[in-house]
Amino acid sequence: MERGKVYLVGAGPGDPELVTLKAIRCLQRADVVLYDRLVSPLLLTYAPPEAVCEYVGKEHGEDSCARQSAIIDRMIAEARLGKTVVRLKGGDPFVFGRGGEELLALAQAGISVEVVPGVSAAIAAPASAGIPVTFRGVARAFGVFTGHTEADEEVTDWQLAARVPTVVFLMPVQRLRCIAQSLVESGRHPETPVAVVQNGTLPEQRVYWGTLRDLIEGGHCFEPPATLVVGEVVRIGQYVASLPRLATATSETLTAEVSVPARGGSG
């Protein structure tokens, strides 16, 4: 493994067994590991005993731009000392992980950098709940949106989100009602099925089934990390979870009715 290099590594969606082999190899040869929130502590055990493992996750209320700048400066400094640096980021580095910003900054500083993709919760959380984001005759496209915003971020394109058959929102807990209301105001039917997947892929995973109307009416308490899935494909996961031999104690229903969308003939 090349010295004086930074690896932007995806840590996967939570379950440490869903990390890639290449990510493990990078960790095994790392001198410095800078890891984010939601990264499984078990992954740090792959690093050598002498490696420096430092938590650099951003906390609520912290100046994210200043924090991000400090992380980039640290990576550049360590790489210039000839260190092998692993920047360990939850999910995939390029899916709402600011990995693109880090790649640009490192490259502009003349630092050798490589991206190691990871499994994103945008795919893994729905899948772990039995929800296919695409399904023949039901949904031939899906979109991924961030569930939280900052003052300097662009406003979500709700018209686009309302048109995509399956919509996945990452980290939406603080804005669930706002998201549901915005989708309905942009044309989504209030009875559109939704699923909130808490702690996706982990043993403590819980799935809440309902509709956009349920989220708008509120009264439900959700804890992060969570992923929101919106679309008819949710009915498939809910139906599978309702079958006696597959039903689990970790699924909770916000509405009583369960139906499965009919498959189309082509697609």
mmCIF file of N, CA and C in Angstrom, residues 12-87:
data_model
loop_
_atom_site.group_PDB
_atom_site.id
_atom_site.type_symbol
_atom_site.label_atom_id
_atom_site.label_comp_id
_atom_site.label_asym_id
_atom_site.label_seq_id
_atom_site.Cartn_x
_atom_site.Cartn_y
_atom_site.Cartn_z
ATOM 1 N N GLY A 12 -19.873 1.313 5.197
ATOM 2 C CA GLY A 12 -21.105 0.557 5.077
ATOM 3 C C GLY A 12 -22.218 1.111 5.949
ATOM 4 N N PRO A 13 -23.382 0.452 5.947
ATOM 5 C CA PRO A 13 -24.595 0.995 6.566
ATOM 6 C C PRO A 13 -24.740 0.773 8.065
ATOM 7 N N GLY A 14 -23.828 0.067 8.682
ATOM 8 C CA GLY A 14 -23.938 -0.190 10.120
ATOM 9 C C GLY A 14 -23.450 -1.567 10.515
ATOM 10 N N ASP A 15 -23.988 -2.592 9.890
ATOM 11 C CA ASP A 15 -23.543 -3.958 10.145
ATOM 12 C C ASP A 15 -22.091 -4.088 9.693
ATOM 13 N N PRO A 16 -21.151 -4.401 10.599
ATOM 14 C CA PRO A 16 -19.743 -4.483 10.205
ATOM 15 C C PRO A 16 -19.457 -5.566 9.180
ATOM 16 N N GLU A 17 -20.351 -6.544 9.047
ATOM 17 C CA GLU A 17 -20.136 -7.592 8.055
ATOM 18 C C GLU A 17 -20.437 -7.115 6.639
ATOM 19 N N LEU A 18 -21.008 -5.923 6.506
ATOM 20 C CA LEU A 18 -21.309 -5.388 5.183
ATOM 21 C C LEU A 18 -20.217 -4.466 4.666
ATOM 22 N N VAL A 19 -19.089 -4.399 5.358
ATOM 23 C CA VAL A 19 -17.957 -3.617 4.865
ATOM 24 C C VAL A 19 -17.248 -4.419 3.777
ATOM 25 N N THR A 20 -16.568 -3.740 2.861
ATOM 26 C CA THR A 20 -15.905 -4.436 1.763
ATOM 27 C C THR A 20 -14.548 -4.992 2.188
ATOM 28 N N LEU A 21 -14.071 -5.982 1.444
ATOM 29 C CA LEU A 21 -12.751 -6.550 1.710
ATOM 30 C C LEU A 21 -11.659 -5.510 1.514
ATOM 31 N N LYS A 22 -11.841 -4.646 0.532
ATOM 32 C CA LYS A 22 -10.831 -3.615 0.286
ATOM 33 C C LYS A 22 -10.765 -2.632 1.445
ATOM 34 N N ALA A 23 -11.908 -2.317 2.026
ATOM 35 C CA ALA A 23 -11.920 -1.434 3.192
ATOM 36 C C ALA A 23 -11.135 -2.055 4.341
ATOM 37 N N ILE A 24 -11.313 -3.350 4.545
ATOM 38 C CA ILE A 24 -10.583 -4.044 5.609
ATOM 39 C C ILE A 24 -9.086 -4.002 5.340
ATOM 40 N N ARG A 25 -8.677 -4.226 4.095
ATOM 41 C CA ARG A 25 -7.250 -4.181 3.756
ATOM 42 C C ARG A 25 -6.668 -2.799 4.037
ATOM 43 N N CYS A 26 -7.415 -1.769 3.716
ATOM 44 C CA CYS A 26 -6.940 -0.409 3.988
ATOM 45 C C CYS A 26 -6.757 -0.198 5.489
ATOM 46 N N LEU A 27 -7.723 -0.638 6.266
ATOM 47 C CA LEU A 27 -7.639 -0.475 7.714
ATOM 48 C C LEU A 27 -6.458 -1.244 8.297
ATOM 49 N N GLN A 28 -6.197 -2.417 7.766
ATOM 50 C CA GLN A 28 -5.114 -3.248 8.291
ATOM 51 C C GLN A 28 -3.742 -2.621 8.080
ATOM 52 N N ARG A 29 -3.642 -1.700 7.142
ATOM 53 C CA ARG A 29 -2.349 -1.080 6.830
ATOM 54 C C ARG A 29 -2.310 0.401 7.173
ATOM 55 N N ALA A 30 -3.284 0.849 7.895
ATOM 56 C CA ALA A 30 -3.385 2.282 8.183
ATOM 57 C C ALA A 30 -2.450 2.707 9.313
ATOM 58 N N ASP A 31 -1.911 3.912 9.174
ATOM 59 C CA ASP A 31 -1.185 4.559 10.266
ATOM 60 C C ASP A 31 -2.132 5.451 11.070
ATOM 61 N N VAL A 32 -3.080 6.054 10.361
ATOM 62 C CA VAL A 32 -4.038 6.962 10.983
ATOM 63 C C VAL A 32 -5.432 6.634 10.456
ATOM 64 N N VAL A 33 -6.394 6.509 11.351
ATOM 65 C CA VAL A 33 -7.791 6.291 10.966
ATOM 66 C C VAL A 33 -8.623 7.432 11.551
ATOM 67 N N LEU A 34 -9.240 8.204 10.683
ATOM 68 C CA LEU A 34 -10.126 9.289 11.098
ATOM 69 C C LEU A 34 -11.546 8.850 10.773
ATOM 70 N N TYR A 35 -12.349 8.591 11.794
ATOM 71 C CA TYR A 35 -13.648 7.972 11.549
ATOM 72 C C TYR A 35 -14.802 8.867 11.997
ATOM 73 N N ASP A 36 -15.937 8.654 11.350
ATOM 74 C CA ASP A 36 -17.137 9.448 11.573
ATOM 75 C C ASP A 36 -18.095 8.761 12.539
ATOM 76 N N ARG A 37 -19.133 9.495 12.889
ATOM 77 C CA ARG A 37 -20.241 8.947 13.665
ATOM 78 C C ARG A 37 -20.933 7.866 12.836
ATOM 79 N N LEU A 38 -21.516 6.891 13.484
ATOM 80 C CA LEU A 38 -22.247 5.771 12.884
ATOM 81 C C LEU A 38 -21.336 4.694 12.305
ATOM 82 N N VAL A 39 -20.028 4.871 12.410
ATOM 83 C CA VAL A 39 -19.099 3.816 11.997
ATOM 84 C C VAL A 39 -19.028 2.773 13.111
ATOM 85 N N SER A 40 -19.176 1.505 12.766
ATOM 86 C CA SER A 40 -19.136 0.443 13.767
ATOM 87 C C SER A 40 -17.767 0.392 14.449
ATOM 88 N N PRO A 41 -17.725 0.404 15.778
ATOM 89 C CA PRO A 41 -16.447 0.305 16.490
ATOM 90 C C PRO A 41 -15.681 -0.966 16.153
ATOM 91 N N LEU A 42 -16.392 -2.012 15.751
ATOM 92 C CA LEU A 42 -15.723 -3.271 15.409
ATOM 93 C C LEU A 42 -14.769 -3.104 14.236
ATOM 94 N N LEU A 43 -15.062 -2.164 13.347
ATOM 95 C CA LEU A 43 -14.187 -1.962 12.193
ATOM 96 C C LEU A 43 -12.822 -1.438 12.614
ATOM 97 N N LEU A 44 -12.771 -0.709 13.707
ATOM 98 C CA LEU A 44 -11.498 -0.151 14.163
ATOM 99 C C LEU A 44 -10.550 -1.239 14.640
ATOM 100 N N THR A 45 -11.074 -2.408 14.969
ATOM 101 C CA THR A 45 -10.210 -3.497 15.427
ATOM 102 C C THR A 45 -9.356 -4.058 14.300
ATOM 103 N N TYR A 46 -9.688 -3.731 13.056
ATOM 104 C CA TYR A 46 -8.860 -4.171 11.930
ATOM 105 C C TYR A 46 -7.583 -3.346 11.817
ATOM 106 N N ALA A 47 -7.554 -2.172 12.406
ATOM 107 C CA ALA A 47 -6.370 -1.320 12.329
ATOM 108 C C ALA A 47 -5.260 -1.898 13.204
ATOM 109 N N PRO A 48 -3.999 -1.688 12.834
ATOM 110 C CA PRO A 48 -2.890 -2.175 13.657
ATOM 111 C C PRO A 48 -2.934 -1.554 15.055
ATOM 112 N N PRO A 49 -2.402 -2.248 16.059
ATOM 113 C CA PRO A 49 -2.424 -1.714 17.432
ATOM 114 C C PRO A 49 -1.758 -0.350 17.556
ATOM 115 N N GLU A 50 -0.752 -0.118 16.729
ATOM 116 C CA GLU A 50 -0.018 1.147 16.814
ATOM 117 C C GLU A 50 -0.669 2.282 16.030
ATOM 118 N N ALA A 51 -1.712 1.978 15.285
ATOM 119 C CA ALA A 51 -2.379 3.012 14.488
ATOM 120 C C ALA A 51 -3.124 3.994 15.397
ATOM 121 N N VAL A 52 -3.178 5.236 14.950
ATOM 122 C CA VAL A 52 -3.937 6.266 15.661
ATOM 123 C C VAL A 52 -5.360 6.268 15.116
ATOM 124 N N CYS A 53 -6.332 5.966 15.963
ATOM 125 C CA CYS A 53 -7.741 5.985 15.559
ATOM 126 C C CYS A 53 -8.428 7.144 16.277
ATOM 127 N N GLU A 54 -8.915 8.091 15.511
ATOM 128 C CA GLU A 54 -9.470 9.314 16.099
ATOM 129 C C GLU A 54 -10.869 9.598 15.561
ATOM 130 N N TYR A 55 -11.778 9.852 16.485
ATOM 131 C CA TYR A 55 -13.146 10.212 16.104
ATOM 132 C C TYR A 55 -13.186 11.666 15.667
ATOM 133 N N VAL A 56 -13.727 11.907 14.468
ATOM 134 C CA VAL A 56 -13.802 13.272 13.938
ATOM 135 C C VAL A 56 -15.222 13.603 13.492
ATOM 136 N N GLY A 57 -16.198 12.868 13.985
ATOM 137 C CA GLY A 57 -17.584 13.102 13.593
ATOM 138 C C GLY A 57 -18.069 14.476 14.008
ATOM 139 N N LYS A 58 -18.970 15.004 13.226
ATOM 140 C CA LYS A 58 -19.523 16.337 13.499
ATOM 141 C C LYS A 58 -20.704 16.210 14.456
ATOM 142 N N GLU A 59 -20.735 17.063 15.458
ATOM 143 C CA GLU A 59 -21.799 17.042 16.447
ATOM 144 C C GLU A 59 -22.870 18.067 16.104
ATOM 145 N N HIS A 60 -24.082 17.837 16.611
ATOM 146 C CA HIS A 60 -25.193 18.752 16.363
ATOM 147 C C HIS A 60 -24.867 20.132 16.920
ATOM 148 N N GLY A 61 -25.085 21.162 16.119
ATOM 149 C CA GLY A 61 -24.831 22.525 16.548
ATOM 150 C C GLY A 61 -23.423 23.009 16.268
ATOM 151 N N GLU A 62 -22.551 22.101 15.847
ATOM 152 C CA GLU A 62 -21.175 22.472 15.549
ATOM 153 C C GLU A 62 -21.094 23.115 14.176
ATOM 154 N N ASP A 63 -20.135 24.026 14.004
ATOM 155 C CA ASP A 63 -19.892 24.651 12.707
ATOM 156 C C ASP A 63 -19.325 23.587 11.778
ATOM 157 N N SER A 64 -20.173 23.045 10.903
ATOM 158 C CA SER A 64 -19.764 21.910 10.074
ATOM 159 C C SER A 64 -18.682 22.286 9.075
ATOM 160 N N CYS A 65 -18.717 23.517 8.579
ATOM 161 C CA CYS A 65 -17.708 23.944 7.601
ATOM 162 C C CYS A 65 -16.329 24.029 8.250
ATOM 163 N N ALA A 66 -16.281 24.606 9.451
ATOM 164 C CA ALA A 66 -15.007 24.714 10.160
ATOM 165 C C ALA A 66 -14.483 23.330 10.514
ATOM 166 N N ARG A 67 -15.379 22.450 10.950
ATOM 167 C CA ARG A 67 -14.982 21.097 11.307
ATOM 168 C C ARG A 67 -14.457 20.355 10.087
ATOM 169 N N GLN A 68 -15.144 20.491 8.965
ATOM 170 C CA GLN A 68 -14.726 19.822 7.746
ATOM 171 C C GLN A 68 -13.357 20.317 7.305
ATOM 172 N N SER A 69 -13.125 21.611 7.398
ATOM 173 C CA SER A 69 -11.833 22.184 7.022
ATOM 174 C C SER A 69 -10.714 21.630 7.895
ATOM 175 N N ALA A 70 -10.991 21.464 9.190
ATOM 176 C CA ALA A 70 -9.984 20.927 10.104
ATOM 177 C C ALA A 70 -9.661 19.474 9.774
ATOM 178 N N ILE A 71 -10.662 18.710 9.393
ATOM 179 C CA ILE A 71 -10.443 17.306 9.024
ATOM 180 C C ILE A 71 -9.566 17.217 7.781
ATOM 181 N N ILE A 72 -9.864 18.042 6.800
ATOM 182 C CA ILE A 72 -9.076 18.042 5.565
ATOM 183 C C ILE A 72 -7.634 18.437 5.853
ATOM 184 N N ASP A 73 -7.441 19.467 6.663
ATOM 185 C CA ASP A 73 -6.082 19.898 7.014
ATOM 186 C C ASP A 73 -5.325 18.779 7.710
ATOM 187 N N ARG A 74 -6.009 18.044 8.563
ATOM 188 C CA ARG A 74 -5.363 16.945 9.282
ATOM 189 C C ARG A 74 -4.933 15.848 8.315
ATOM 190 N N MET A 75 -5.780 15.501 7.368
ATOM 191 C CA MET A 75 -5.431 14.467 6.396
ATOM 192 C C MET A 75 -4.226 14.883 5.563
ATOM 193 N N ILE A 76 -4.220 16.127 5.130
ATOM 194 C CA ILE A 76 -3.101 16.627 4.324
ATOM 195 C C ILE A 76 -1.805 16.574 5.124
ATOM 196 N N ALA A 77 -1.856 17.016 6.373
ATOM 197 C CA ALA A 77 -0.661 17.034 7.214
ATOM 198 C C ALA A 77 -0.115 15.630 7.443
ATOM 199 N N GLU A 78 -0.983 14.680 7.749
ATOM 200 C CA GLU A 78 -0.541 13.306 8.004
ATOM 201 C C GLU A 78 0.035 12.667 6.746
ATOM 202 N N ALA A 79 -0.605 12.906 5.608
ATOM 203 C CA ALA A 79 -0.112 12.338 4.351
ATOM 204 C C ALA A 79 1.257 12.903 3.999
ATOM 205 N N ARG A 80 1.473 14.178 4.259
ATOM 206 C CA ARG A 80 2.770 14.803 3.955
ATOM 207 C C ARG A 80 3.877 14.300 4.872
ATOM 208 N N LEU A 81 3.491 13.684 5.983
ATOM 209 C CA LEU A 81 4.466 13.038 6.860
ATOM 210 C C LEU A 81 4.745 11.601 6.422
ATOM 211 N N GLY A 82 4.139 11.203 5.311
ATOM 212 C CA GLY A 82 4.346 9.855 4.797
ATOM 213 C C GLY A 82 3.417 8.815 5.382
ATOM 214 N N LYS A 83 2.391 9.253 6.083
ATOM 215 C CA LYS A 83 1.468 8.316 6.724
ATOM 216 C C LYS A 83 0.417 7.799 5.731
ATOM 217 N N THR A 84 -0.053 6.591 6.001
ATOM 218 C CA THR A 84 -1.208 6.050 5.287
ATOM 219 C C THR A 84 -2.446 6.389 6.105
ATOM 220 N N VAL A 85 -3.310 7.190 5.516
ATOM 221 C CA VAL A 85 -4.469 7.711 6.237
ATOM 222 C C VAL A 85 -5.748 7.077 5.694
ATOM 223 N N VAL A 86 -6.563 6.556 6.586
ATOM 224 C CA VAL A 86 -7.884 6.047 6.210
ATOM 225 C C VAL A 86 -8.937 6.994 6.773
ATOM 226 N N ARG A 87 -9.685 7.590 5.876
ATOM 227 C CA ARG A 87 -10.818 8.438 6.277
ATOM 228 C C ARG A 87 -12.048 7.553 6.193
#
